[in-house]
Tab-separated table of C-alpha atoms in Angstrom:
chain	number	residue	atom	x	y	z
A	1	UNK	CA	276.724	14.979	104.137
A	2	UNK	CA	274.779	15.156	107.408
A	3	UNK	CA	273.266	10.966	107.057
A	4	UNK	CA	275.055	8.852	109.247
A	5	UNK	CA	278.250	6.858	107.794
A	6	UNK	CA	278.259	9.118	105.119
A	7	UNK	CA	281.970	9.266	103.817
A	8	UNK	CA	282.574	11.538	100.785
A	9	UNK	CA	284.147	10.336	97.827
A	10	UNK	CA	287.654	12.707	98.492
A	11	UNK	CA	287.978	11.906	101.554
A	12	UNK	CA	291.519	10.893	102.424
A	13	UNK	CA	291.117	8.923	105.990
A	14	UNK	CA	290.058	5.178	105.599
A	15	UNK	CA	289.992	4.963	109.566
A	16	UNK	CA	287.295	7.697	109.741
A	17	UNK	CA	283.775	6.097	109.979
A	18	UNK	CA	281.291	8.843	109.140
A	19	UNK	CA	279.729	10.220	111.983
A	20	UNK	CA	281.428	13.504	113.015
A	21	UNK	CA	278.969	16.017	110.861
A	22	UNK	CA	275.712	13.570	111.475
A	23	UNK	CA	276.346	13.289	115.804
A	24	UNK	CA	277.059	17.786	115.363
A	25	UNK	CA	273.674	18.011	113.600
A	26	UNK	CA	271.751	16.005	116.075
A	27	UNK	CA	272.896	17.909	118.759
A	28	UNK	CA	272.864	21.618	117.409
A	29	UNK	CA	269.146	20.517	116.653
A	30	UNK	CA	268.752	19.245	119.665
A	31	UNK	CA	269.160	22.926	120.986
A	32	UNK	CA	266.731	24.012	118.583
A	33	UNK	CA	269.723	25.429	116.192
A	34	UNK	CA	270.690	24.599	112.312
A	35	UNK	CA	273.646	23.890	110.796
A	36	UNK	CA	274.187	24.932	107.058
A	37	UNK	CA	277.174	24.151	104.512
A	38	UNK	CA	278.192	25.711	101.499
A	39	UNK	CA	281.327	24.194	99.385
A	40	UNK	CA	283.297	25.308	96.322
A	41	UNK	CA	285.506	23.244	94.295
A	42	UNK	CA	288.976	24.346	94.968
A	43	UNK	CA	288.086	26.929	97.537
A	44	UNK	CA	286.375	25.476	100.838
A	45	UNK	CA	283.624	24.224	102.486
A	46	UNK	CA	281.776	27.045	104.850
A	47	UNK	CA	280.340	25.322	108.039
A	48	UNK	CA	277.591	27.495	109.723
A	49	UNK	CA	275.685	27.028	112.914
A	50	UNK	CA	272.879	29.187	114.396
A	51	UNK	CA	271.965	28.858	118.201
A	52	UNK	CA	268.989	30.820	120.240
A	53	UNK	CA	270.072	32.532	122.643
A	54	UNK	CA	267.754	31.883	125.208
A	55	UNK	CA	266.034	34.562	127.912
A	56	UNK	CA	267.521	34.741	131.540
């Protein structure tokens, strides 16, 4: 879900290319975060992300 061009097999857009979840991972890692998804059938797909808060 996260690999670049990845397009799942329900999804309903033929002009979207694939990128949208793979370019948020890089950067959320790229601020030393994570990003975690849990799905279920009928009821959602749960999208979280986890950022340090750094020290002033």
């Amino acid at each position: 879900m996260f690999d670049r061009f990845y397009k799942g097999s329900y999804s309903c857009n033929p002009t979207n290319i694939g990128i949208g979840l793979y370019i948020t991972k890089s950067i959320v890692e790229g601020q030393n975060g994570s990003i975690y998804v849990s799905s279920t059938l009928g009821k959602g797909t749960r999208f979280t992300v986890r950022l340090m808060k750094k020290p002033l």
